[in-house]
Tab-separated table of N, CA, C and O and ligand atoms in Angstrom:
chain	number	residue	atom	x	y	z
A	1	MET	N	3.410	0.174	24.114
A	1	MET	CA	2.704	-0.497	23.020
A	1	MET	C	3.037	0.189	21.703
A	1	MET	O	2.946	1.395	21.568
A	2	ARG	N	3.441	-0.600	20.722
A	2	ARG	CA	3.729	-0.036	19.402
A	2	ARG	C	2.431	0.105	18.627
A	2	ARG	O	1.557	-0.747	18.689
A	3	THR	N	2.340	1.198	17.908
A	3	THR	CA	1.155	1.448	17.101
A	3	THR	C	1.441	1.115	15.648
A	3	THR	O	2.586	0.907	15.267
A	4	ARG	N	0.380	1.090	14.834
A	4	ARG	CA	0.587	0.932	13.392
A	4	ARG	C	1.472	2.046	12.872
A	4	ARG	O	2.293	1.829	12.003
A	5	ALA	N	1.272	3.256	13.389
A	5	ALA	CA	2.099	4.383	12.956
A	5	ALA	C	3.559	4.085	13.261
A	5	ALA	O	4.433	4.269	12.414
A	6	GLY	N	3.824	3.607	14.455
A	6	GLY	CA	5.192	3.303	14.857
A	6	GLY	C	5.809	2.208	14.006
A	6	GLY	O	7.004	2.248	13.702
A	7	HIS	N	5.003	1.230	13.587
A	7	HIS	CA	5.508	0.154	12.730
A	7	HIS	C	6.022	0.686	11.405
A	7	HIS	O	6.867	0.068	10.769
A	8	LEU	N	5.474	1.817	10.957
A	8	LEU	CA	5.890	2.398	9.678
A	8	LEU	C	6.821	3.584	9.867
A	8	LEU	O	7.145	4.278	8.910
A	9	GLY	N	7.248	3.824	11.085
A	9	GLY	CA	8.164	4.929	11.343
A	9	GLY	C	7.503	6.290	11.276
A	9	GLY	O	8.165	7.299	11.045
A	10	LEU	N	6.175	6.324	11.455
A	10	LEU	CA	5.433	7.585	11.388
A	10	LEU	C	4.972	7.996	12.775
A	10	LEU	O	4.746	7.144	13.636
A	11	THR	N	4.791	9.305	12.954
A	11	THR	CA	4.115	9.764	14.152
A	11	THR	C	2.616	9.504	13.957
A	11	THR	O	2.159	9.267	12.822
A	12	LEU	N	1.861	9.570	15.016
A	12	LEU	CA	0.411	9.361	14.905
A	12	LEU	C	-0.215	10.410	13.992
A	12	LEU	O	-1.088	10.089	13.173
A	13	ASP	N	0.255	11.657	14.083
A	13	ASP	CA	-0.270	12.709	13.204
A	13	ASP	C	0.050	12.416	11.735
A	13	ASP	O	-0.808	12.587	10.858
A	14	GLN	N	1.266	11.963	11.455
A	14	GLN	CA	1.639	11.626	10.077
A	14	GLN	C	0.799	10.461	9.562
A	14	GLN	O	0.371	10.446	8.410
A	15	TYR	N	0.567	9.488	10.430
A	15	TYR	CA	-0.246	8.323	10.055
A	15	TYR	C	-1.670	8.751	9.722
A	15	TYR	O	-2.224	8.350	8.686
A	16	GLU	N	-2.247	9.568	10.590
A	16	GLU	CA	-3.631	10.022	10.360
A	16	GLU	C	-3.723	10.868	9.099
A	16	GLU	O	-4.695	10.750	8.352
A	17	GLU	N	-2.723	11.690	8.815
A	17	GLU	CA	-2.731	12.481	7.586
A	17	GLU	C	-2.627	11.567	6.373
A	17	GLU	O	-3.330	11.760	5.371
A	18	ALA	N	-1.775	10.545	6.441
A	18	ALA	CA	-1.612	9.621	5.305
A	18	ALA	C	-2.926	8.924	4.976
A	18	ALA	O	-3.194	8.626	3.808
A	19	ARG	N	-3.749	8.660	5.981
A	19	ARG	CA	-5.038	7.992	5.746
A	19	ARG	C	-5.999	8.845	4.932
A	19	ARG	O	-6.968	8.344	4.379
A	20	THR	N	-5.758	10.153	4.871
A	20	THR	CA	-6.651	11.052	4.134
A	20	THR	C	-6.208	11.255	2.684
A	20	THR	O	-6.924	11.892	1.912
A	21	LEU	N	-5.046	10.749	2.316
A	21	LEU	CA	-4.506	10.977	0.972
A	21	LEU	C	-5.104	9.992	-0.022
A	21	LEU	O	-5.542	8.902	0.354
A	22	PRO	N	-5.116	10.348	-1.325
A	22	PRO	CA	-5.622	9.409	-2.332
A	22	PRO	C	-4.675	8.219	-2.505
A	22	PRO	O	-3.481	8.308	-2.207
A	23	CYS	N	-5.234	7.130	-3.004
A	23	CYS	CA	-4.435	5.932	-3.293
A	23	CYS	C	-3.405	6.264	-4.375
A	23	CYS	O	-3.750	6.829	-5.412
A	24	GLU	N	-2.159	5.890	-4.142
A	24	GLU	CA	-1.096	6.201	-5.107
A	24	GLU	C	-1.084	5.239	-6.291
A	24	GLU	O	-0.330	5.451	-7.239
A	25	ILE	N	-1.900	4.198	-6.251
A	25	ILE	CA	-1.960	3.248	-7.366
A	25	ILE	C	-3.181	3.538	-8.239
A	25	ILE	O	-3.041	3.793	-9.430
A	26	CYS	N	-4.376	3.505	-7.680
A	26	CYS	CA	-5.596	3.690	-8.492
A	26	CYS	C	-6.213	5.075	-8.325
A	26	CYS	O	-7.201	5.381	-8.979
A	27	LEU	N	-5.645	5.894	-7.469
A	27	LEU	CA	-6.044	7.287	-7.247
A	27	LEU	C	-7.389	7.435	-6.518
A	27	LEU	O	-7.955	8.525	-6.488
A	28	ALA	N	-7.903	6.349	-5.917
A	28	ALA	CA	-9.157	6.438	-5.153
A	28	ALA	C	-8.987	7.426	-3.996
A	28	ALA	O	-7.987	7.380	-3.269
A	29	GLU	N	-9.974	8.285	-3.860
A	29	GLU	CA	-9.952	9.250	-2.764
A	29	GLU	C	-10.339	8.568	-1.455
A	29	GLU	O	-11.191	7.671	-1.440
A	30	ALA	N	-9.735	9.001	-0.368
A	30	ALA	CA	-10.135	8.535	0.958
A	30	ALA	C	-11.431	9.219	1.343
A	30	ALA	O	-11.706	10.336	0.896
A	31	THR	N	-12.240	8.562	2.134
A	31	THR	CA	-13.433	9.188	2.680
A	31	THR	C	-13.401	9.027	4.191
A	31	THR	O	-12.629	8.224	4.728
A	32	ALA	N	-14.275	9.777	4.866
A	32	ALA	CA	-14.340	9.654	6.323
A	32	ALA	C	-14.762	8.238	6.714
A	32	ALA	O	-14.280	7.686	7.698
A	33	GLN	N	-15.661	7.652	5.910
A	33	GLN	CA	-16.143	6.295	6.205
A	33	GLN	C	-15.110	5.227	5.827
A	33	GLN	O	-15.076	4.159	6.425
A	34	LEU	N	-14.298	5.518	4.795
A	34	LEU	CA	-13.317	4.537	4.340
A	34	LEU	C	-11.981	5.228	4.069
A	34	LEU	O	-11.649	5.579	2.938
A	35	PRO	N	-11.216	5.463	5.145
A	35	PRO	CA	-9.908	6.090	4.959
A	35	PRO	C	-8.972	5.141	4.208
A	35	PRO	O	-9.180	3.922	4.211
A	36	ASN	N	-7.971	5.702	3.541
A	36	ASN	CA	-6.983	4.872	2.856
A	36	ASN	C	-5.960	4.317	3.850
A	36	ASN	O	-6.041	4.582	5.048
A	37	VAL	N	-5.025	3.529	3.343
A	37	VAL	CA	-4.151	2.722	4.195
A	37	VAL	C	-2.695	3.162	4.035
A	37	VAL	O	-2.136	3.041	2.946
A	38	PRO	N	-2.062	3.651	5.094
A	38	PRO	CA	-0.620	3.884	5.032
A	38	PRO	C	0.088	2.540	4.877
A	38	PRO	O	-0.181	1.592	5.608
A	39	TYR	N	0.998	2.462	3.906
A	39	TYR	CA	1.596	1.178	3.522
A	39	TYR	C	3.111	1.283	3.578
A	39	TYR	O	3.690	2.304	3.211
A	40	GLY	N	3.749	0.224	4.000
A	40	GLY	CA	5.205	0.224	4.019
A	40	GLY	C	5.750	-1.083	4.537
A	40	GLY	O	5.033	-2.070	4.637
A	41	ASP	N	7.038	-1.066	4.844
A	41	ASP	CA	7.753	-2.247	5.319
A	41	ASP	C	7.899	-2.151	6.836
A	41	ASP	O	8.630	-1.302	7.343
A	42	LYS	N	7.170	-3.025	7.523
A	42	LYS	CA	7.194	-2.978	8.980
A	42	LYS	C	8.552	-3.412	9.533
A	42	LYS	O	8.970	-2.958	10.584
A	43	ASP	N	9.256	-4.303	8.804
A	43	ASP	CA	10.561	-4.767	9.298
A	43	ASP	C	11.573	-3.622	9.354
A	43	ASP	O	12.336	-3.518	10.317
A	44	SER	N	11.586	-2.799	8.311
A	44	SER	CA	12.544	-1.681	8.281
A	44	SER	C	11.910	-0.375	8.738
A	44	SER	O	12.569	0.663	8.739
A	45	ARG	N	10.601	-0.446	9.118
A	45	ARG	CA	9.852	0.741	9.547
A	45	ARG	C	9.938	1.842	8.501
A	45	ARG	O	10.188	3.004	8.811
A	46	THR	N	9.716	1.446	7.247
A	46	THR	CA	9.769	2.385	6.132
A	46	THR	C	8.379	2.589	5.554
A	46	THR	O	7.725	1.628	5.146
A	47	PHE	N	7.931	3.836	5.521
A	47	PHE	CA	6.644	4.194	4.943
A	47	PHE	C	6.817	4.403	3.446
A	47	PHE	O	7.651	5.195	3.019
A	48	TYR	N	6.052	3.663	2.635
A	48	TYR	CA	6.156	3.800	1.174
A	48	TYR	C	5.159	4.810	0.639
A	48	TYR	O	5.451	5.520	-0.309
A	49	GLY	N	3.944	4.813	1.193
A	49	GLY	CA	2.922	5.709	0.679
A	49	GLY	C	1.547	5.221	1.085
A	49	GLY	O	1.411	4.334	1.919
A	50	THR	N	0.535	5.818	0.467
A	50	THR	CA	-0.857	5.529	0.816
A	50	THR	C	-1.530	4.758	-0.316
A	50	THR	O	-1.373	5.106	-1.483
A	51	VAL	N	-2.243	3.712	0.044
A	51	VAL	CA	-3.030	2.948	-0.930
A	51	VAL	C	-4.441	2.759	-0.377
A	51	VAL	O	-4.680	2.930	0.820
A	52	CYS	N	-5.377	2.412	-1.266
A	52	CYS	CA	-6.740	2.153	-0.815
A	52	CYS	C	-6.862	0.697	-0.348
A	52	CYS	O	-5.943	-0.111	-0.543
A	53	SER	N	-7.995	0.360	0.235
A	53	SER	CA	-8.157	-0.994	0.769
A	53	SER	C	-8.134	-2.042	-0.345
A	53	SER	O	-7.602	-3.142	-0.160
A	54	SER	N	-8.662	-1.705	-1.531
A	54	SER	CA	-8.627	-2.662	-2.645
A	54	SER	C	-7.197	-2.907	-3.106
A	54	SER	O	-6.805	-4.053	-3.360
A	55	CYS	N	-6.422	-1.843	-3.228
A	55	CYS	CA	-5.049	-2.008	-3.707
A	55	CYS	C	-4.174	-2.710	-2.673
A	55	CYS	O	-3.333	-3.530	-3.048
A	56	VAL	N	-4.374	-2.438	-1.389
A	56	VAL	CA	-3.561	-3.151	-0.393
A	56	VAL	C	-3.915	-4.635	-0.408
A	56	VAL	O	-3.041	-5.500	-0.258
A	57	SER	N	-5.183	-4.946	-0.677
A	57	SER	CA	-5.588	-6.345	-0.795
A	57	SER	C	-4.927	-6.993	-2.010
A	57	SER	O	-4.425	-8.125	-1.936
A	58	ALA	N	-4.907	-6.265	-3.134
A	58	ALA	CA	-4.277	-6.788	-4.350
A	58	ALA	C	-2.781	-7.008	-4.129
A	58	ALA	O	-2.227	-8.032	-4.548
A	59	LEU	N	-2.117	-6.054	-3.472
A	59	LEU	CA	-0.684	-6.229	-3.191
A	59	LEU	C	-0.462	-7.485	-2.353
A	59	LEU	O	0.498	-8.230	-2.574
A	60	GLY	N	-1.358	-7.727	-1.412
A	60	GLY	CA	-1.250	-8.919	-0.581
A	60	GLY	C	-1.420	-10.198	-1.387
A	60	GLY	O	-0.719	-11.181	-1.168
A	61	LYS	N	-2.355	-10.158	-2.351
A	61	LYS	CA	-2.564	-11.347	-3.195
A	61	LYS	C	-1.329	-11.648	-4.036
A	61	LYS	O	-1.088	-12.797	-4.399
A	62	PHE	N	-0.544	-10.614	-4.344
A	62	PHE	CA	0.726	-10.811	-5.044
A	62	PHE	C	1.884	-10.925	-4.045
A	62	PHE	O	3.037	-10.728	-4.416
A	63	ARG	N	1.558	-11.240	-2.806
A	63	ARG	CA	2.528	-11.484	-1.732
A	63	ARG	C	3.476	-10.301	-1.521
A	63	ARG	O	4.636	-10.486	-1.138
A	64	HIS	N	3.009	-9.084	-1.859
A	64	HIS	CA	3.796	-7.852	-1.696
A	64	HIS	C	5.135	-7.961	-2.440
A	64	HIS	O	6.131	-7.371	-2.028
A	65	SER	N	5.134	-8.720	-3.546
A	65	SER	CA	6.365	-9.002	-4.277
A	65	SER	C	6.458	-8.166	-5.557
A	65	SER	O	5.674	-8.368	-6.489
A	66	PRO	N	7.452	-7.260	-5.658
A	66	PRO	CA	7.648	-6.531	-6.911
A	66	PRO	C	7.895	-7.466	-8.087
A	66	PRO	O	7.477	-7.181	-9.212
A	67	VAL	N	8.553	-8.592	-7.865
A	67	VAL	CA	8.834	-9.548	-8.948
A	67	VAL	C	7.521	-10.087	-9.514
A	67	VAL	O	7.314	-10.104	-10.739
A	68	LEU	N	6.624	-10.517	-8.649
A	68	LEU	CA	5.346	-11.057	-9.114
A	68	LEU	C	4.508	-9.969	-9.785
A	68	LEU	O	3.846	-10.220	-10.802
A	69	LEU	N	4.525	-8.770	-9.239
A	69	LEU	CA	3.753	-7.683	-9.837
A	69	LEU	C	4.294	-7.310	-11.216
A	69	LEU	O	3.522	-7.047	-12.139
A	70	ARG	N	5.621	-7.317	-11.391
A	70	ARG	CA	6.189	-7.039	-12.728
A	70	ARG	C	5.788	-8.133	-13.715
A	70	ARG	O	5.483	-7.847	-14.874
A	71	ARG	N	5.799	-9.384	-13.259
A	71	ARG	CA	5.360	-10.472	-14.136
A	71	ARG	C	3.903	-10.297	-14.523
A	71	ARG	O	3.520	-10.573	-15.656
A	72	ALA	N	3.089	-9.837	-13.592
A	72	ALA	CA	1.670	-9.616	-13.891
A	72	ALA	C	1.517	-8.517	-14.942
A	72	ALA	O	0.708	-8.643	-15.865
A	73	VAL	N	2.287	-7.441	-14.826
A	73	VAL	CA	2.235	-6.366	-15.829
A	73	VAL	C	2.695	-6.905	-17.182
A	73	VAL	O	2.052	-6.664	-18.213
A	74	ASP	N	3.791	-7.662	-17.194
A	74	ASP	CA	4.275	-8.245	-18.453
A	74	ASP	C	3.198	-9.146	-19.059
A	74	ASP	O	2.961	-9.124	-20.264
A	75	PHE	N	2.551	-9.931	-18.229
A	75	PHE	CA	1.504	-10.834	-18.704
A	75	PHE	C	0.357	-10.052	-19.332
A	75	PHE	O	-0.148	-10.396	-20.398
A	76	LEU	N	-0.050	-8.975	-18.661
A	76	LEU	CA	-1.204	-8.209	-19.137
A	76	LEU	C	-0.902	-7.357	-20.366
A	76	LEU	O	-1.820	-6.958	-21.076
A	77	THR	N	0.373	-7.077	-20.619
A	77	THR	CA	0.711	-6.156	-21.708
A	77	THR	C	1.405	-6.852	-22.879
A	77	THR	O	1.743	-6.191	-23.855
A	78	ARG	N	1.619	-8.135	-22.799
A	78	ARG	CA	2.322	-8.803	-23.897
A	78	ARG	C	1.412	-8.920	-25.121
A	78	ARG	O	0.179	-8.905	-25.000
A	79	GLN	N	2.068	-9.051	-26.262
A	79	GLN	CA	1.318	-9.245	-27.505
A	79	GLN	C	0.603	-10.571	-27.470
A	79	GLN	O	1.139	-11.561	-27.004
A	80	ARG	N	-0.590	-10.605	-27.951
A	80	ARG	CA	-1.353	-11.860	-27.981
A	80	ARG	C	-1.603	-12.267	-29.409
A	80	ARG	O	-1.719	-11.496	-30.275
B	101	ZN	ZN1	-6.165	1.907	-4.919
Protein backbone atom coordinates (compact mmCIF):
# COMPACT_ATOMS: atom_id res chain seq x y z
CA MET A 1 0.00 0.00 0.00
CA ARG A 2 1.36 3.40 -0.96
CA THR A 3 1.20 6.08 1.67
CA ARG A 4 0.83 9.84 1.33
CA ALA A 5 4.51 10.01 2.23
CA GLY A 6 5.34 7.64 -0.61
CA HIS A 7 3.27 9.70 -3.06
CA LEU A 8 5.59 12.64 -2.35
CA GLY A 9 8.79 10.62 -2.36
CA LEU A 10 9.22 11.00 1.41
CA THR A 11 9.85 8.48 4.12
CA LEU A 12 7.21 8.33 6.85
CA ASP A 13 9.61 10.11 9.23
CA GLN A 14 10.24 12.89 6.69
CA TYR A 15 6.49 13.23 6.12
CA GLU A 16 5.74 13.47 9.83
CA GLU A 17 8.51 16.05 10.30
CA ALA A 18 7.17 18.13 7.39
CA ARG A 19 3.76 18.26 9.10
CA THR A 20 5.36 20.09 12.04
CA LEU A 21 6.93 22.87 9.94
CA PRO A 22 5.36 26.32 9.43
CA CYS A 23 3.44 27.09 6.24
CA GLU A 24 5.86 28.34 3.59
CA ILE A 25 3.24 30.72 2.16
CA CYS A 26 1.50 32.42 5.12
CA LEU A 27 3.93 31.25 7.84
CA ALA A 28 1.16 29.68 10.00
CA GLU A 29 2.65 27.44 12.65
CA ALA A 30 1.59 23.80 12.81
CA THR A 31 -0.08 22.63 15.99
CA ALA A 32 -0.63 19.18 17.44
CA GLN A 33 -4.36 19.60 16.76
CA LEU A 34 -3.84 21.00 13.24
CA PRO A 35 -0.61 19.83 11.62
CA ASN A 36 0.42 21.44 8.34
CA VAL A 37 0.31 19.67 4.98
CA PRO A 38 3.28 18.27 3.05
CA TYR A 39 2.65 19.41 -0.53
CA GLY A 40 4.04 18.35 -3.86
CA ASP A 41 3.51 16.66 -7.21
CA LYS A 42 2.21 13.14 -6.77
CA ASP A 43 2.82 12.30 -10.45
CA SER A 44 6.56 12.97 -10.22
CA ARG A 45 6.70 12.14 -6.47
CA THR A 46 8.30 15.52 -5.82
CA PHE A 47 7.95 17.18 -2.42
CA TYR A 48 7.73 20.98 -2.75
CA GLY A 49 7.32 21.99 0.88
CA THR A 50 4.87 22.46 3.72
CA VAL A 51 1.69 24.55 3.61
CA CYS A 52 -1.20 25.03 6.02
CA SER A 53 -4.70 23.71 5.38
CA SER A 54 -5.95 27.17 4.29
CA CYS A 55 -3.15 27.63 1.78
CA VAL A 56 -3.49 24.13 0.33
CA SER A 57 -7.19 24.87 -0.11
CA ALA A 58 -6.38 28.17 -1.84
CA LEU A 59 -3.88 26.44 -4.15
CA GLY A 60 -6.61 23.97 -5.04
CA LYS A 61 -9.05 26.77 -5.84
CA PHE A 62 -6.44 28.06 -8.30
CA ARG A 63 -6.22 24.51 -9.70
CA HIS A 64 -2.59 24.25 -8.45
CA SER A 65 -1.67 26.39 -11.48
CA PRO A 66 1.32 28.77 -11.28
CA VAL A 67 -0.12 30.60 -14.32
CA LEU A 68 -3.41 31.34 -12.55
CA LEU A 69 -1.65 32.29 -9.32
CA ARG A 70 0.64 34.75 -11.18
CA ARG A 71 -2.43 36.29 -12.83
CA ALA A 72 -4.02 36.64 -9.40
CA VAL A 73 -0.92 38.44 -8.08
CA ASP A 74 -0.89 40.71 -11.15
CA PHE A 75 -4.58 41.42 -10.62
CA LEU A 76 -4.12 42.27 -6.95
CA THR A 77 -1.07 44.49 -7.49
CA ARG A 78 -1.95 46.40 -10.65
CA GLN A 79 -2.54 50.13 -10.59
CA ARG A 80 -6.17 51.04 -10.18
ZN1 LIG B 1 -0.62 28.99 4.91
